[in-house]
Coordinates of C-alpha atoms (C1' of nucleotides) in Angstrom, one line a residue:
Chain A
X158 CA 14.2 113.2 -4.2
X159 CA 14.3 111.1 -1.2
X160 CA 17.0 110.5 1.5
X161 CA 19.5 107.6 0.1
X162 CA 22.8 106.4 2.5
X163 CA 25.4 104.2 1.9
X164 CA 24.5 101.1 3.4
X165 CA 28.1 98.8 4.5
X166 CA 25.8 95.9 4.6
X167 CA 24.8 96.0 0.4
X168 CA 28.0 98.0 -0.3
X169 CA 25.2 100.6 -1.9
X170 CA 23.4 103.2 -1.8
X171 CA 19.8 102.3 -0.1
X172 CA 16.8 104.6 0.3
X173 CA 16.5 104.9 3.4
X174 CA 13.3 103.8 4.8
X175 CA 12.8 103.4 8.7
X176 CA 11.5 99.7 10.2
X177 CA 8.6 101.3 11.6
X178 CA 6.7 104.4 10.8
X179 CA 8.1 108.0 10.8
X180 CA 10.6 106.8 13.8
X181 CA 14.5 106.6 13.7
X182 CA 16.4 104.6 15.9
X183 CA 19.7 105.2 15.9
X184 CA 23.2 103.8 17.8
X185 CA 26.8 104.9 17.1
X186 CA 29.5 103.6 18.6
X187 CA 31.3 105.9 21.4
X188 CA 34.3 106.6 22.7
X189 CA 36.5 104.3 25.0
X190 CA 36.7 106.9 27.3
X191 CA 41.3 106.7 29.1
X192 CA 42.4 109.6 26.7
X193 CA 41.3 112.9 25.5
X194 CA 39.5 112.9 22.3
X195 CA 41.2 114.2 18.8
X196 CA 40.5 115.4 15.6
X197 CA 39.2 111.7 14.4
X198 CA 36.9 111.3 17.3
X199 CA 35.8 114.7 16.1
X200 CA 35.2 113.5 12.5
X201 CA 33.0 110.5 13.8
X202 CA 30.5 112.4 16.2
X203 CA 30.3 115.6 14.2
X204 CA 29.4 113.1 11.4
X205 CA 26.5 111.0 13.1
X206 CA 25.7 114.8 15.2
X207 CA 24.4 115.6 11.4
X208 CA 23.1 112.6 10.2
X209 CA 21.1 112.8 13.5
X210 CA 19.8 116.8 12.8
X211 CA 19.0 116.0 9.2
X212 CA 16.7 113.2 9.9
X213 CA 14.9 115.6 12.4
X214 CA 15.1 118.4 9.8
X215 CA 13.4 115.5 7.4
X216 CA 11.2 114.8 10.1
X217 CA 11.5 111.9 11.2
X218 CA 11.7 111.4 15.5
X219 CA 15.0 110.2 16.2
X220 CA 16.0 108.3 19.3
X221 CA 19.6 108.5 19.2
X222 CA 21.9 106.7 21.3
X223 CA 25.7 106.5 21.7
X224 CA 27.8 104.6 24.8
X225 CA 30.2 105.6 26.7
X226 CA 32.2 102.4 27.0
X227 CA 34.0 102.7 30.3
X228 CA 35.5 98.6 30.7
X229 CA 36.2 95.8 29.0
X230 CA 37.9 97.2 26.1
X231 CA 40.8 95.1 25.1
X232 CA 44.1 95.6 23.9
X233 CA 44.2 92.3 22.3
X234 CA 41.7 89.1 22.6
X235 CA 44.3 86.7 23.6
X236 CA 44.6 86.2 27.5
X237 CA 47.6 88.6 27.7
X238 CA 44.8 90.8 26.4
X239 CA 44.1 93.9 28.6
X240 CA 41.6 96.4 30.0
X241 CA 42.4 99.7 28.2
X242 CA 41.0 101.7 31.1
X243 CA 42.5 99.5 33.9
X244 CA 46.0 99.8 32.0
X245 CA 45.9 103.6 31.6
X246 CA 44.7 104.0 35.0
X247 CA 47.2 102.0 37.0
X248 CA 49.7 104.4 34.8
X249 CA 47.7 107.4 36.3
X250 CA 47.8 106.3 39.4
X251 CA 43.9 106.7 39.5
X252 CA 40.7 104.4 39.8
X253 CA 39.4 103.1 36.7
X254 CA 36.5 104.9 37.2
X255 CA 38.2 108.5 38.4
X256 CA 39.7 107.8 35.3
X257 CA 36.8 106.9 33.2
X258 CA 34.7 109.8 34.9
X259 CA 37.4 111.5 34.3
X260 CA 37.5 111.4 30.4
X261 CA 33.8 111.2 29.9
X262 CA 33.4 114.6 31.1
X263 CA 36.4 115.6 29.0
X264 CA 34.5 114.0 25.8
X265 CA 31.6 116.0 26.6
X266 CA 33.1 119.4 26.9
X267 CA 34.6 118.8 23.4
X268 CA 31.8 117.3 21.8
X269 CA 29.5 120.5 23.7
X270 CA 32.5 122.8 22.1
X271 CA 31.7 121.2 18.5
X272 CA 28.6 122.0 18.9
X273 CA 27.3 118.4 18.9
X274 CA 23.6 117.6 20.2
X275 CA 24.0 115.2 23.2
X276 CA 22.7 111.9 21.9
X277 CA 18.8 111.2 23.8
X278 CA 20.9 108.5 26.1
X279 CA 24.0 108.2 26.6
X280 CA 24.7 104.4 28.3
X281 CA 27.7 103.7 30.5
X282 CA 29.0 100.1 29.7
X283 CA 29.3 99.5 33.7
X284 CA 25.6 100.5 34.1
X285 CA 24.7 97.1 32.1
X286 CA 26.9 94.8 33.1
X287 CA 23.7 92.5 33.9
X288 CA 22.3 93.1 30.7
X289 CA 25.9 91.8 28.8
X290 CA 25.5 88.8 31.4
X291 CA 21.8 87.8 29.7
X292 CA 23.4 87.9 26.4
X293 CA 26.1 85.8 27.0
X294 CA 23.4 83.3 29.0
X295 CA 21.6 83.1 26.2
X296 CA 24.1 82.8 23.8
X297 CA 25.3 79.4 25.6
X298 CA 21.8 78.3 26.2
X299 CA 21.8 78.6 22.1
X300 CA 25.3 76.6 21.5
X301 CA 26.3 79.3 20.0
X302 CA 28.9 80.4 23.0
X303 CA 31.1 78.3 25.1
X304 CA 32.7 78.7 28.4
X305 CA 35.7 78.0 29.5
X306 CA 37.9 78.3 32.5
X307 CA 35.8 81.5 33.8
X308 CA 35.7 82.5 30.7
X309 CA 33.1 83.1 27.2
X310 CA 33.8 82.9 23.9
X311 CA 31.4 83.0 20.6
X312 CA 31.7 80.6 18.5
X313 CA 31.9 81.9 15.3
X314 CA 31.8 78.3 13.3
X315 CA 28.4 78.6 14.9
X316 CA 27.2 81.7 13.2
X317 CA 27.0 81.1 9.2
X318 CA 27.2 84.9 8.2
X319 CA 30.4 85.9 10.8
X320 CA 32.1 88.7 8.9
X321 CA 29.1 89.4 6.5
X322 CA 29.7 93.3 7.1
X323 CA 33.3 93.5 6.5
X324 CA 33.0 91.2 3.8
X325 CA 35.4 88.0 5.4
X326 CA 34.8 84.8 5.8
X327 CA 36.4 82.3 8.7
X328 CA 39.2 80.9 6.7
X329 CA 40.4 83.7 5.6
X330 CA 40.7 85.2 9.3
X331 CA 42.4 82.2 10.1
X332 CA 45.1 82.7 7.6
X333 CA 46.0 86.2 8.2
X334 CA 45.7 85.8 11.9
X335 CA 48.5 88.2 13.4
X336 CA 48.0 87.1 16.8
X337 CA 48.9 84.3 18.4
X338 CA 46.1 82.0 19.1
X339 CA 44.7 81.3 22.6
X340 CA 45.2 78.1 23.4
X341 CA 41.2 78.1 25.6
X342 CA 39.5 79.1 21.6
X343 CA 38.1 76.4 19.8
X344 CA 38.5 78.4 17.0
X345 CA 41.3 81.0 16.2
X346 CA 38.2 83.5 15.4
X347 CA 36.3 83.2 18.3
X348 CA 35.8 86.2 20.4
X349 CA 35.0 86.7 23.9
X350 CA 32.4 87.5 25.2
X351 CA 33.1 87.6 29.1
X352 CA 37.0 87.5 30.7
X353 CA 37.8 85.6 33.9
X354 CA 39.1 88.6 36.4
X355 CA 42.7 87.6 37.7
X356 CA 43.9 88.5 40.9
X357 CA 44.4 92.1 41.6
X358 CA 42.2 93.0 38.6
X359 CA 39.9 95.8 39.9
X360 CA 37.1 96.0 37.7
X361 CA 35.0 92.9 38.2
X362 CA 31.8 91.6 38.6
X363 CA 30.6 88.1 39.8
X364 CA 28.9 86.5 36.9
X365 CA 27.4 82.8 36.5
X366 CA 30.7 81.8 35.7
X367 CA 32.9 83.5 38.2
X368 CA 34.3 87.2 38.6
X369 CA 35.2 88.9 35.6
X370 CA 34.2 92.0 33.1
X371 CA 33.0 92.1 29.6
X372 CA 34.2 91.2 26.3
X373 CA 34.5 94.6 24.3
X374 CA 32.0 94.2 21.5
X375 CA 29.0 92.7 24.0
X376 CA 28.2 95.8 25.5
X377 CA 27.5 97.5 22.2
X378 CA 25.0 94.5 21.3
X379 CA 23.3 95.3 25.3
X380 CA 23.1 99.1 25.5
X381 CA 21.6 98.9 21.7
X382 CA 19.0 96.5 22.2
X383 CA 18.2 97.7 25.9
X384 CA 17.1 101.1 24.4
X385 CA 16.6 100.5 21.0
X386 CA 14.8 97.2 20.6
X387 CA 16.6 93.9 19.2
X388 CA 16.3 95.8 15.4
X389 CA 16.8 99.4 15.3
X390 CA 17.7 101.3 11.9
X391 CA 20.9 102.8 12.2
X392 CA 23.9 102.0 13.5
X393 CA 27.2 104.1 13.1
X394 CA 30.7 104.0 13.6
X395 CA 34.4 104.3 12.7
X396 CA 35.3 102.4 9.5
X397 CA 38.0 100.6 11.2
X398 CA 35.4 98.8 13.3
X399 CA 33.5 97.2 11.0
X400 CA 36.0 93.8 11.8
X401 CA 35.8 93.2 14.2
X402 CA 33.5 95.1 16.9
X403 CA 30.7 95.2 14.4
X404 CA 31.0 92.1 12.6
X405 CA 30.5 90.5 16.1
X406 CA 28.2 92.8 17.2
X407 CA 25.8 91.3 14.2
X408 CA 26.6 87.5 15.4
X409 CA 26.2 88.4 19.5
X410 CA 22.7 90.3 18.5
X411 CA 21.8 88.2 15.7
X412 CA 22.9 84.7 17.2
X413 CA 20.8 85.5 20.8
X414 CA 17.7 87.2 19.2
X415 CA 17.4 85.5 15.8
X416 CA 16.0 89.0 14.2
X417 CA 17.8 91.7 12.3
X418 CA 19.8 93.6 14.2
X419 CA 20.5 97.0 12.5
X420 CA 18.8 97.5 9.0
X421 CA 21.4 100.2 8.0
X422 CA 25.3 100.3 8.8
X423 CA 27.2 103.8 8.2
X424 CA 30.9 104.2 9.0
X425 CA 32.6 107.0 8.7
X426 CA 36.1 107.5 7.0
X427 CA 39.9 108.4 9.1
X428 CA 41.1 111.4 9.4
X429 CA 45.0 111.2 8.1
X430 CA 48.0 113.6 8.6
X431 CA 50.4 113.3 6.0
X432 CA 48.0 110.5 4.5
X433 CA 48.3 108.0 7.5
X434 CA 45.6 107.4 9.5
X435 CA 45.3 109.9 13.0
X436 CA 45.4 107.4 16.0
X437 CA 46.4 106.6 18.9
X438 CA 48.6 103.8 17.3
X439 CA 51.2 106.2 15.4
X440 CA 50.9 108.7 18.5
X441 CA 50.0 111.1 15.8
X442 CA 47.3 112.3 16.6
X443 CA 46.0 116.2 17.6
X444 CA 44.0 116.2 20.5
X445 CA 40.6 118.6 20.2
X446 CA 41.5 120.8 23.6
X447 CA 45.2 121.3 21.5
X448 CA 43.2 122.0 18.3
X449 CA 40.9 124.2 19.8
X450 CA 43.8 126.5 21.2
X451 CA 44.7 127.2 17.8
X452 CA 41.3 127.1 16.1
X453 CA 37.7 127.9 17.4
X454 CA 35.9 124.6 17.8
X455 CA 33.1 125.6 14.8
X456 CA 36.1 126.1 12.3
X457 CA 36.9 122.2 13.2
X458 CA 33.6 121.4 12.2
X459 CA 33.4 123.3 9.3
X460 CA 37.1 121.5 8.4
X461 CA 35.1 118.4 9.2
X462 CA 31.9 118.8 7.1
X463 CA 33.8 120.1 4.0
X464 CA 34.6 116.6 3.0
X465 CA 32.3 113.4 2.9
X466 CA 32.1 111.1 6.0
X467 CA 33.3 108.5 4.2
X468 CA 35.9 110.7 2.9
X469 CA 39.7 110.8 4.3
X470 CA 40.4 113.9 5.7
X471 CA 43.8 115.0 5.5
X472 CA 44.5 116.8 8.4
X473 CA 47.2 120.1 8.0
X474 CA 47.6 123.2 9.9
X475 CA 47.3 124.9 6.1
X476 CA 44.0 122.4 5.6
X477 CA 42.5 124.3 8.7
X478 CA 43.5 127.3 8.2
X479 CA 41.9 127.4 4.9
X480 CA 38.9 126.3 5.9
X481 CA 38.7 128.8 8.3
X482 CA 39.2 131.7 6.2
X483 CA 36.0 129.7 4.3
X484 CA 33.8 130.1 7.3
X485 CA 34.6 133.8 8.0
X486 CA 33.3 133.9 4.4
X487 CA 30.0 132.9 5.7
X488 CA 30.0 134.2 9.1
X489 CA 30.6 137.7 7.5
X490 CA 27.7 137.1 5.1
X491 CA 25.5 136.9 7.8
X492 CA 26.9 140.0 9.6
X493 CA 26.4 141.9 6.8
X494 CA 23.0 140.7 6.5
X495 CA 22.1 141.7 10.2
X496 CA 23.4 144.8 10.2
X497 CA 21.5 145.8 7.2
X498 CA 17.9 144.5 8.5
X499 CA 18.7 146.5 11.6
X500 CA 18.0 149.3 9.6
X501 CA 15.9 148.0 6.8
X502 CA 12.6 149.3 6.2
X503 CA 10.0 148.6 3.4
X504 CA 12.0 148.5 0.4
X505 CA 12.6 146.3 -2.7
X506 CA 12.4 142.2 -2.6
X507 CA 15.9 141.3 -4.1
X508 CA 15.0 138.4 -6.0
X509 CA 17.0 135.4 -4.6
X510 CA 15.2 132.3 -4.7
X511 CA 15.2 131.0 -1.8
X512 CA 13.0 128.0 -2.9
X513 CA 15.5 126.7 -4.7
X514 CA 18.4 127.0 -2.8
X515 CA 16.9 125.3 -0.3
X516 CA 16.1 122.3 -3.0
X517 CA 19.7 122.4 -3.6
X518 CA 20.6 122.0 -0.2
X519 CA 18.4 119.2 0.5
X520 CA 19.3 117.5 -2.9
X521 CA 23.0 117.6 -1.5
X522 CA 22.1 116.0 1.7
X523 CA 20.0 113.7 0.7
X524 CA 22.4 112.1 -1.2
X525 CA 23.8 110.1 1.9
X526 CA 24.7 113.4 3.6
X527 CA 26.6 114.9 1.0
X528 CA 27.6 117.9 3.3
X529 CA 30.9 119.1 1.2
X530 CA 28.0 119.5 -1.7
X531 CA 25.9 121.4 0.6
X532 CA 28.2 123.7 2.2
X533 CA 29.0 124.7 -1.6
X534 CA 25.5 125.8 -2.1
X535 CA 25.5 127.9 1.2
X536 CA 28.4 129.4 -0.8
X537 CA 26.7 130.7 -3.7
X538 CA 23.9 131.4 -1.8
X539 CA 26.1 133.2 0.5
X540 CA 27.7 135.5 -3.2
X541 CA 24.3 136.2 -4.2
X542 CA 23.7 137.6 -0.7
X543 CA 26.6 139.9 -0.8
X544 CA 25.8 140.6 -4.4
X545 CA 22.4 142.4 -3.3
X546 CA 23.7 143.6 -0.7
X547 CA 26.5 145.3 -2.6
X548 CA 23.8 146.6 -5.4
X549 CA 22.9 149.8 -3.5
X550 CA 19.5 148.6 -3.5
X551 CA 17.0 149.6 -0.8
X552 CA 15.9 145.9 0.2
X553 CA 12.7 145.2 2.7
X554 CA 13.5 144.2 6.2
X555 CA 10.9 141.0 4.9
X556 CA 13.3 139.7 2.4
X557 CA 16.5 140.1 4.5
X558 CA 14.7 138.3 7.7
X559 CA 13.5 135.7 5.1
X560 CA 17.6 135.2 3.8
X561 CA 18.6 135.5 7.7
X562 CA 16.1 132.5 8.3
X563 CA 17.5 129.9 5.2
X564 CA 20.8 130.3 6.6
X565 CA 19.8 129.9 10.3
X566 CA 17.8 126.7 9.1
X567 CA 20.6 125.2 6.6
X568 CA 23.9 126.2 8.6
X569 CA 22.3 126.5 11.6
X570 CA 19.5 123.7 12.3
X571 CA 21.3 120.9 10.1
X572 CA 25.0 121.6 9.6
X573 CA 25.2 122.9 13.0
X574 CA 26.5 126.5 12.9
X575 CA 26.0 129.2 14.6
X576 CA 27.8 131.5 12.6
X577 CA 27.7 134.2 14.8
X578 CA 31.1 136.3 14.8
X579 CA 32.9 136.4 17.7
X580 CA 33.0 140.1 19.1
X581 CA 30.0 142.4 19.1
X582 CA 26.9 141.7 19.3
X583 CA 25.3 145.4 20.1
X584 CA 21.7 144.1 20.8
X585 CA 23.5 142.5 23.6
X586 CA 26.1 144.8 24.7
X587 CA 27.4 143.6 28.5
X588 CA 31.0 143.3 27.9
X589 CA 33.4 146.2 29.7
X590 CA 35.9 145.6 26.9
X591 CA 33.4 145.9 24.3
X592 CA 32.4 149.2 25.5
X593 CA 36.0 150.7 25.5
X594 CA 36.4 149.5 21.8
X595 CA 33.1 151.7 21.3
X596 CA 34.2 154.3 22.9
X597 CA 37.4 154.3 21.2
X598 CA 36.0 154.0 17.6
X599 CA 33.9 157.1 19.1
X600 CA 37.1 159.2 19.3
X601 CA 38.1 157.8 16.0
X602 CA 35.1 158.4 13.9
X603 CA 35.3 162.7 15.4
X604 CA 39.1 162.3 14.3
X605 CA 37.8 160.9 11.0
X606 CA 35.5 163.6 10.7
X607 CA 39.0 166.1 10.4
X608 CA 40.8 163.5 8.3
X609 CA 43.2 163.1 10.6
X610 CA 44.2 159.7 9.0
X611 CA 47.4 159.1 11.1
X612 CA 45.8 159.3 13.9
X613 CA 42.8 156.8 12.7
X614 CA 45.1 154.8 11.7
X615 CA 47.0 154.4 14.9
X616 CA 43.6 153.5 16.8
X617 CA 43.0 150.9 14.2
X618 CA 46.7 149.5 13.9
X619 CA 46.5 149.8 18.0
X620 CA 43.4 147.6 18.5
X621 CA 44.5 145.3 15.8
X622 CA 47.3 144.4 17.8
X623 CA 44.6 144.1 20.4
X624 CA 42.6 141.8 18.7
X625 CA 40.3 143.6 17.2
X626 CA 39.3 143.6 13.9
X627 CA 37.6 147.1 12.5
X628 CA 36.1 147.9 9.1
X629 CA 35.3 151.3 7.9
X630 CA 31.6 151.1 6.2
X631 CA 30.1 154.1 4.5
X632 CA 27.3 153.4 7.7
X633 CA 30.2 154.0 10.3
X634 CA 33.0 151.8 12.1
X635 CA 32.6 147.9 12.6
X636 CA 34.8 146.1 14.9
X637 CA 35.2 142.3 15.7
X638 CA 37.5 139.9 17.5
X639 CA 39.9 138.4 15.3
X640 CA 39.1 134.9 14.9
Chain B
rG80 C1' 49.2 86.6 2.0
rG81 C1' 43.6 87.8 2.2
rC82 C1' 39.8 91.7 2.0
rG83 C1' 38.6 96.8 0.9
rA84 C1' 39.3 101.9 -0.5
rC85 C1' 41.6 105.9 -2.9
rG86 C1' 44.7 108.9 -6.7
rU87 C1' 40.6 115.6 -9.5
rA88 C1' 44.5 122.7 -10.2
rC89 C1' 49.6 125.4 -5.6
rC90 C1' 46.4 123.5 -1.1
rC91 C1' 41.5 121.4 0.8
rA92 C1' 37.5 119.1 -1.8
rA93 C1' 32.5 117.7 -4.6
rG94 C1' 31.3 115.3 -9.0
rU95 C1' 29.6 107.5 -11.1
rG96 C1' 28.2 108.3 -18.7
rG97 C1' 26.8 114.3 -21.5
rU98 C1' 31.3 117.8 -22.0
rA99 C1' 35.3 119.7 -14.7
rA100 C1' 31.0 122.4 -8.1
rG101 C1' 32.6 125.1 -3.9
rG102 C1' 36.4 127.1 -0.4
rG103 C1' 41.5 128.7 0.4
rA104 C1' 45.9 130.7 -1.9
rG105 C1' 47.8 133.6 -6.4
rA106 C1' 47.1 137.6 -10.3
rG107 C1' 44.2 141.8 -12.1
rG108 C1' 40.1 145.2 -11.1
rU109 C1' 35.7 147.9 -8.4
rC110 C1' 34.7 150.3 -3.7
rU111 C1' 37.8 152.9 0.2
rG112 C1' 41.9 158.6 2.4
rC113 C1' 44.5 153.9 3.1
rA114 C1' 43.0 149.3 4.9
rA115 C1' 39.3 145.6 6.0
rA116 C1' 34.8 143.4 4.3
rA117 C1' 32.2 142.5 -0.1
rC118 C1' 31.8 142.1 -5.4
rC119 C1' 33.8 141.3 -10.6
rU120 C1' 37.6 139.0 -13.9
rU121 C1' 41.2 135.3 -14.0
rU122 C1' 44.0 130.4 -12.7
rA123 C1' 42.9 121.9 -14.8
rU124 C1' 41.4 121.2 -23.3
rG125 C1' 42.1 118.1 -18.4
rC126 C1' 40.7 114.4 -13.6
rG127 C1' 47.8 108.7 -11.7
rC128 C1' 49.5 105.9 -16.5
rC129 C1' 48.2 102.7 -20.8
rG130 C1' 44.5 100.3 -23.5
rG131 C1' 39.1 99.1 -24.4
rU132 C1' 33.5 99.9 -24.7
rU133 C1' 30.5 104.2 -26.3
rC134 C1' 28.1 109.3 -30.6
rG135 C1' 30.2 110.8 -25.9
rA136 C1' 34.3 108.6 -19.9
rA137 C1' 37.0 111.9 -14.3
rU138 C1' 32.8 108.7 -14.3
rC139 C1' 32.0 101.8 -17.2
rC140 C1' 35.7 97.4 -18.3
rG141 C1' 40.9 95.5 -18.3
rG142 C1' 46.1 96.1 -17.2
rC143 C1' 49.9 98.8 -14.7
rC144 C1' 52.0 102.4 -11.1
rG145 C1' 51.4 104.8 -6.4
rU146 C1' 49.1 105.8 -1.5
rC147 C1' 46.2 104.2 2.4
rG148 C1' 42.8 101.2 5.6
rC149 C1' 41.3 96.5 7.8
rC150 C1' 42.8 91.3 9.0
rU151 C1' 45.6 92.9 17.2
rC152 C1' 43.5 98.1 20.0
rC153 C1' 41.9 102.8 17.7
rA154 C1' 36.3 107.3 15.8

RNA sequence: GGCGACGUACCCAAGUGGUAAGGGAGAGGUCUGCAAAACCUUUAUGCGCCGGUUCGAAUCCGGCCGUCGCCUCCA
């Protein structure tokens, strides 16, 4: 079987099939960095983070590239409309761009927590303020953009296929329009493209048609084809900006180049709490830093990846907590499996096809990154495990290295575990704290030795209040953190 | 008003024509001094409701009910 996604563009399932050769390029939408990201921001990048490993696990050389967009994001397109950034910083008390650093760096640590991969580039919106400007240039050299009183606009009776992607026409934009039309548009629809700077506005930048900053969608269109080429294969993002960031995105891109712009458009489902969508809108949203408090930043992705991108997720604190109960599963299946190689020798093979589990696996994510399916078979895989490991059998160190290596590559390599348990790790042993649990358990396991079971038991119950976590195996004492 | 999704067990969640994955929780059991971990058994004659097509439907078609998203900013 070969890789198909879920194209927004044909509404279907497409194999997937790069423009040129064996490369990938790939853009996703970022964050507007003048908040701290949450569990939806989460759902996006740890989405597109997989989509990005599996096309390297497939083998294909991905250049993937996601902006930072640090201006020009409005709160609205009509002239009251304002900079998100310049609004949240003037609340702060801050510079737009202490502000902007600010939260970048904060999106980072979260996204490193998750266990993301950094995207190959990740382009500030600031950084390419000239490259927007050539856009727009050309955009009005083409009719296809008008300017007035310092500032742009697209003209989207200009552009036949305006709302091809979210599936809208003109008209009907017109007749549902909620906001109140800006008397400068020729057109109700039109968007802009560049925003005369009013007194007292700090971020600005001179521009053939006077100081100002960037529409919001433009810099998407520049960053993308600076890096990426004027048609690149995939573009991602949130579902709730297909209209109308990526709708105009297509005409900006499309309109100034007059070539494709991306071949394949994936967009990635909400994440709800009590079934309405997490954002900033209803203010009810869980920030990642709060999450992480609570949970350790892998159980959040494995929350995440249990359900299809372009699956809600209904976000509860008994949703998580089950999940995470789900991933100990796993994490203790491969603890189990290292302990037992550490003292493997040549015995028996055990018989698990790995062949086919890996199939399975790759059926599942080939299937437009069907990562709930996937997980499933690390499931049974991970039973099967257990079940030989239970069996008494004397299995060879080969085998066991060779199960330890499918789930490093599956979990590991493509969904982006590490599965490691959090506690000891005796090949590295450097932690003072660690060493006073082993020395404890010492004293327990001589105390054992005289069945002196109230006393065991108060070491155990002791540490558990602790923290620690110990299991009695016929092999001697096991301790981790709990998690 | 327009456009688009979704509704699967107590919870989360796969499954787009062939007789309901997986995880959690619950119940029983094996192992254990007891736990923990792991394993075994068990938990939806049914997939919002009503019709239709078909040898066969959670899956296709029609209607209805309910929930949500987009049409202003949001991953």
């Amino acid at each position: 079987m070969a890789l198909t996604v879920y194209n927004t563009l044909s509404r279907a399932k497409e194999l997937f099939q790069p423009i040129e050769g064996n490369g990938v390029r790939m853009y996703v939408c970022g964050p507007t960095v003048y908040g701290h990201s949450h569990l939806g921001h989460a759902k996006s990048y740890v989405s597109f983070d997989v989509v990005a490993r599996y096309l390297r696990f497939s083998r294909y050389a991905v250049l993937y590239v996601q902006n930072i967009t640090d201006v020009g994001h409005l709160t609205d397109d009509a002239d009251e409309g304002e900079d998100k950034i310049v609004k949240q910083s003037r609340a702060d008390r801050v510079h737009p761009m202490q502000l902007a650093e600010l939260y970048t760096q904060s999106y980072f640590e979260d996204m490193d927590a998750l266990n993301n991969l950094r995207p190959d580039i990740s382009p500030r919106a600031t950084g390419h303020i000239t490259e927007q400007i050539a856009i727009i240039e050309e955009l009005i050299r083409k009719d296809l953009a008008y300017e007035v009183n310092g500032s742009v606009y697209f003209d989207v009776t200009k552009f036949p296929g305006y709302g091809k992607l979210s599936g809208r026409t003109v008209d009907e934009l017109v007749a549902g329009a909620r906001v109140e039309v800006n008397p400068d548009k020729r057109d109700p629809a039109d968007f802009a493209l560049w925003k005369r700077a009013e007194p007292g506005h700090i971020m600005r930048w001179p521009s053939p048609w006077g100081n100002g900053f960037p529409g919001w969608h433009i810099e998407c269109s520049a960053m993308s084809m600076k890096y990426l080429g004027e048609s690149f294969d995939i573009h991602g993002g949130g579902l709730e900006n297909q209209f109308p960031h990526h709708d105009s995105e297509i005409a900006q891109s499309e309109g100034a180049t007059g070539k494709l712009f991306a071949k394949y458009w994936l967009h990635n489902n909400m994440v709800t709490v009590d079934g309405r969508k997490m954002g900033k809108s209803l203010g009810n949203f869980v920030t990642l830093k709060d999450a992480f408090q609570r949970w350790r930043p892998e159980v959040i992705r494995f929350f995440i990846l249990q359900s299809h991108y372009r699956s809600t997720l209904d976000f509860s604190a008994a949703a998580v907590d089950g999940a995470a109960r789900g991933h100990e599963k796993l994490v203790n299946t491969i603890r189990n499996l290292r302990d037992r190689r550490r003292t493997a020798g040549a015995g028996e093979d055990p018989g698990i096809e790995i062949a086919r589990y890996r199939a399975s696996f790759i059926d599942a994510m080939d299937d437009d990154f069907n990562t709930p399916q996937a997980i499933a078979v690390l499931f049974d895989l991970a039973r099967e495990t257990n079940q030989r490991l239970d069996s008494g059998r004397d299995l060879s160190v080969t085998s066991l290295t060779a199960l330890d290596t499918l789930f490093t590559e599956l979990a590991g390599t493509v969904l982006g575990f590490t599965l490691e348990a959090d506690g000891h790790h005796p090949e590295a042993e450097s932690d003072p704290e660690g060493h006073l649990v082993d020395l404890l358990l010492g004293v327990r396991a001589e105390v054992r030795a005289q069945k002196l079971w109230a006393l065991s038991d108060m070491i155990r119950d002791g540490l558990g209040r602790l923290g620690f976590v110990l299991e009695d195996k016929k092999e001697g004492t096991r301790w981790k953190r709990k998690s």
